[in-house]
XYZ file of N, CA and C in Angstrom:
303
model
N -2.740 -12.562 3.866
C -2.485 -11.465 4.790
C -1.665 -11.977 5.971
N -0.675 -11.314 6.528
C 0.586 -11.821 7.465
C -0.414 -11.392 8.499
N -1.577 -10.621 9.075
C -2.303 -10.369 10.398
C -1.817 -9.973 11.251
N -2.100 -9.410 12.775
C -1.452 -8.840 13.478
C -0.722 -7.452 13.631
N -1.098 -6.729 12.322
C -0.625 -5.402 12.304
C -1.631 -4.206 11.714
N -1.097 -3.038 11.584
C -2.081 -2.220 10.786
C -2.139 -2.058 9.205
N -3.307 -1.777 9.212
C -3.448 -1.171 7.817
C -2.998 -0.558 7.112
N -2.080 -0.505 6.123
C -1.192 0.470 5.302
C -1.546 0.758 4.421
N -1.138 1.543 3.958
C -1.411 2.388 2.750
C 0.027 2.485 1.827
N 0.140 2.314 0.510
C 1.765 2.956 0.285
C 0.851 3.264 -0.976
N 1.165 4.368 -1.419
C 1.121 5.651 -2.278
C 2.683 5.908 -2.758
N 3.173 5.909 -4.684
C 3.744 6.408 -4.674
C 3.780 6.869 -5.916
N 5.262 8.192 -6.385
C 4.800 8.409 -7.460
C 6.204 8.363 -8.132
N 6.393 7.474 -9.462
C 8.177 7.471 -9.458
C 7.874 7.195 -10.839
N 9.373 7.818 -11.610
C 9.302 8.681 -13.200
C 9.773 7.265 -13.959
N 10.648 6.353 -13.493
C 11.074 5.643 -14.095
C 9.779 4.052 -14.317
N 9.886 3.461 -15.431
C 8.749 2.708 -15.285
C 9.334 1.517 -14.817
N 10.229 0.859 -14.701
C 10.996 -0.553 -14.485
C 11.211 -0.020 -12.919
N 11.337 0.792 -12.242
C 11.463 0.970 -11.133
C 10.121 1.104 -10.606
N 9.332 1.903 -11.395
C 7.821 1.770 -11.015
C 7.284 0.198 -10.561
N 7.652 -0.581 -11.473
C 7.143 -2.175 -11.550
C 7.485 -2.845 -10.807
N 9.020 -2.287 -10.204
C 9.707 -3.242 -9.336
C 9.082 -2.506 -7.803
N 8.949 -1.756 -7.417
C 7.932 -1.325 -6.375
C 6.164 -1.639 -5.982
N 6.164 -1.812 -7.428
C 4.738 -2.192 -7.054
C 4.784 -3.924 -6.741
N 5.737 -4.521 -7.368
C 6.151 -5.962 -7.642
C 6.196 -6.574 -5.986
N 7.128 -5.336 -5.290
C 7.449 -5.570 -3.688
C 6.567 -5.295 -2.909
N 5.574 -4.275 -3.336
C 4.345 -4.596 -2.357
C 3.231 -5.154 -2.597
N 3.064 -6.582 -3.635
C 2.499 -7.581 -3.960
C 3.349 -8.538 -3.164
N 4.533 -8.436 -3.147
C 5.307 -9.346 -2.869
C 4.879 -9.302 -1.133
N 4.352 -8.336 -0.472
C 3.969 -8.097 0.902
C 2.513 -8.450 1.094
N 2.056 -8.810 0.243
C 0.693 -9.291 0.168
C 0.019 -7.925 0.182
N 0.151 -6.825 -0.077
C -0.399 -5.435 -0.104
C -1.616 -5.752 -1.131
N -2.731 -4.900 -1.498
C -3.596 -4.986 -2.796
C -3.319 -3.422 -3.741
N -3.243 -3.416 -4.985
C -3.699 -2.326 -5.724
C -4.889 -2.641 -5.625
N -5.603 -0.885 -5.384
C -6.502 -0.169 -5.328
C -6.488 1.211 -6.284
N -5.482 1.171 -6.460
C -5.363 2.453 -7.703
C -3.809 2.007 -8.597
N -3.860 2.934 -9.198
C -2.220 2.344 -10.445
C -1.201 2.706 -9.526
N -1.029 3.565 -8.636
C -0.169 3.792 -7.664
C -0.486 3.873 -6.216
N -1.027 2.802 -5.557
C -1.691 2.873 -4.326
C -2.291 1.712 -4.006
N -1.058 1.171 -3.424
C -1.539 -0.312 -2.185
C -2.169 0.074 -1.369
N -3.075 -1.422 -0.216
C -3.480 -0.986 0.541
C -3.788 -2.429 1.294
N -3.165 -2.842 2.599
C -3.447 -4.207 3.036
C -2.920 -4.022 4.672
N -2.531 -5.317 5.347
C -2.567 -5.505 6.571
C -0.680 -5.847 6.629
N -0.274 -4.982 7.539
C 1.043 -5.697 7.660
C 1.640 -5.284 9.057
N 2.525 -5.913 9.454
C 3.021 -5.466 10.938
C 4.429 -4.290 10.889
N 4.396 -4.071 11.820
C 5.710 -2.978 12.233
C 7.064 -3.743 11.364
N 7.738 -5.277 11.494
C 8.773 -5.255 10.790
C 8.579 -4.922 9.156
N 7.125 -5.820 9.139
C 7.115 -5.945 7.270
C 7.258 -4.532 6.672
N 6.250 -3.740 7.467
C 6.111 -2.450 6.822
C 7.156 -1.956 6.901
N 8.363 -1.717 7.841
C 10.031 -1.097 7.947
C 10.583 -1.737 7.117
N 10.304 -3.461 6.606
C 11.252 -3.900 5.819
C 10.635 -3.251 4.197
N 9.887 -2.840 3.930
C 8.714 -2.665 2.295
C 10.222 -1.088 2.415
N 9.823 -0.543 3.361
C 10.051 0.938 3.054
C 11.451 0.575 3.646
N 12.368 0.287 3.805
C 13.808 0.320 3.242
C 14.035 -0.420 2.274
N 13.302 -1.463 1.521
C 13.846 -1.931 0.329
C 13.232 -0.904 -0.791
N 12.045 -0.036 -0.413
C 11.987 1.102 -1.326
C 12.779 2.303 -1.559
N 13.274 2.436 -0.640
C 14.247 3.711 -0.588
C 15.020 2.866 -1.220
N 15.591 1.652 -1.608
C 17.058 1.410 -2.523
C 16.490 0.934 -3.758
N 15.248 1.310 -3.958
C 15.044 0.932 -5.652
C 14.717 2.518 -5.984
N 14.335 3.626 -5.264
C 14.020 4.310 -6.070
C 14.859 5.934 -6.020
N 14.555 6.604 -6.899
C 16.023 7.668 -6.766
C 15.463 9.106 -6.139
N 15.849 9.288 -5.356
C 15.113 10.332 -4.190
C 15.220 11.448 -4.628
N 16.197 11.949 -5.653
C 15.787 13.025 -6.225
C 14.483 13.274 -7.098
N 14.095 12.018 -7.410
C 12.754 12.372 -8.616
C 11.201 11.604 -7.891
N 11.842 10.389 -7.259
C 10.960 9.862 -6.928
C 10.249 10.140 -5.238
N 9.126 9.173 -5.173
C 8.684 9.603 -3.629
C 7.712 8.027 -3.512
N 7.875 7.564 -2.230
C 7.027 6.646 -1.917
C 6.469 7.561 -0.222
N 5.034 6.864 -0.316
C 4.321 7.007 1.009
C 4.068 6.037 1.686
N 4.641 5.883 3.199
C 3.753 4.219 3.188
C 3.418 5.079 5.055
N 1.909 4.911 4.682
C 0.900 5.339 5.825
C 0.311 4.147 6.605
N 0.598 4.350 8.146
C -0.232 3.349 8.836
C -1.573 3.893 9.289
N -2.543 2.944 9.460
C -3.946 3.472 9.659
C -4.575 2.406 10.395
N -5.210 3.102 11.567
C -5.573 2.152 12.762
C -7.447 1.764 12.630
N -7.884 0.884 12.739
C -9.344 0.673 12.419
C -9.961 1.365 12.525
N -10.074 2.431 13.941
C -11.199 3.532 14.084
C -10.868 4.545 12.651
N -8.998 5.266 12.649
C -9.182 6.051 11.590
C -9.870 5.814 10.117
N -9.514 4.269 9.712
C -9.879 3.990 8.503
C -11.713 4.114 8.270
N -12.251 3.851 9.069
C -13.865 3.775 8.864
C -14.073 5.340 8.889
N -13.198 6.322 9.010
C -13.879 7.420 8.955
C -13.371 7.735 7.611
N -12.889 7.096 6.560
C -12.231 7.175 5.720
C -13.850 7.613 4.520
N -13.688 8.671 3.912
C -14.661 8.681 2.326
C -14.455 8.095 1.273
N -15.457 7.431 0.937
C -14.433 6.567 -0.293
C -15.622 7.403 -1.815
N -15.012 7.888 -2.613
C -16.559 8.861 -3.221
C -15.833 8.451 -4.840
N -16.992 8.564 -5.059
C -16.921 8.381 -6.779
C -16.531 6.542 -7.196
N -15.829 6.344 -7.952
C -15.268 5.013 -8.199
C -14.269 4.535 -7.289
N -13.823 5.157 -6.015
C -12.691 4.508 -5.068
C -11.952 3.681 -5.602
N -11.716 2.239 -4.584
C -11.242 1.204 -5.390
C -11.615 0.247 -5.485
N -11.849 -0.803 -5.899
C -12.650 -2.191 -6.518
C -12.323 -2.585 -5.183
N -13.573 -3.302 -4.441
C -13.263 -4.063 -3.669
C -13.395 -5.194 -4.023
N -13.630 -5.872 -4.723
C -13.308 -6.916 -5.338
C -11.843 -7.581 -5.157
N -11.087 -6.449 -5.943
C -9.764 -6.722 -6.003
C -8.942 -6.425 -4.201
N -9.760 -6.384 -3.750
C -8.856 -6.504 -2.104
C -9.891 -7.567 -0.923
N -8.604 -8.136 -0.438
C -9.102 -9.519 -0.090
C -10.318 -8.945 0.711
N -10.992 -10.152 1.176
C -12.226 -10.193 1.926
C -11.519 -10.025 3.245
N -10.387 -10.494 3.868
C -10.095 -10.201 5.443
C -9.960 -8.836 5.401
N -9.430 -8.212 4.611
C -9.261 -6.698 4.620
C -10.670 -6.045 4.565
N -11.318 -6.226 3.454
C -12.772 -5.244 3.868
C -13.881 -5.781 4.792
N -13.690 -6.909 5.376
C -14.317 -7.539 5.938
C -13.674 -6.820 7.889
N -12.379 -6.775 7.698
C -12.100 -5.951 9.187
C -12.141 -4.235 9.190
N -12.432 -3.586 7.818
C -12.584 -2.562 8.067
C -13.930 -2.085 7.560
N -14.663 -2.653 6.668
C -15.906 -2.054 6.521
C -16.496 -3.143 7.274
């Protein structure tokens, strides 16, 4: 985790699958975690997160596709529901659920 910034979220939903891979590829590459098949979720600062979401806008084609990338500040996230199977916390580091739960 790069530290020092907020919590993001990127949500997206895109038709092509090699473009799919290469998006999810870049926000692994940001140290982000999947939490769902389309839905990171980790710690990053104001440049990383501006740099994730302009190298997404040039992989993916804006007529079909859509990325979300949401910042979320500690108080909002704990009011967050997580119901049914959410996402493995397992699979997201311990600094992350460890600063928000």
């Amino acid at each position: 985790m790069r530290g020092l910034g907020l919590l993001v979220w990127v949500i997206y939903d895109i038709t092509d699958n090699r473009t799919r891979q290469k998006v999810s590829d870049r926000c692994k590459s940001y140290g982000l975690y999947r939490v769902q098949k389309s839905v990171f979720l980790g710690d990053l600062n104001t440049n990383d997160r501006d740099s994730l979401g302009l190298e997404c806008e040039e992989l993916i084609d804006a007529e079909h596709d859509s990325v979300y990338i949401f910042p979320m500040d500690e108080q909002s996230f704990k009011k967050v529901q997580l119901l049914g199977q959410a996402f493995d916390k397992e699979l997201v580091s311990d600094e992350v659920i460890t600063k928000f739960f």
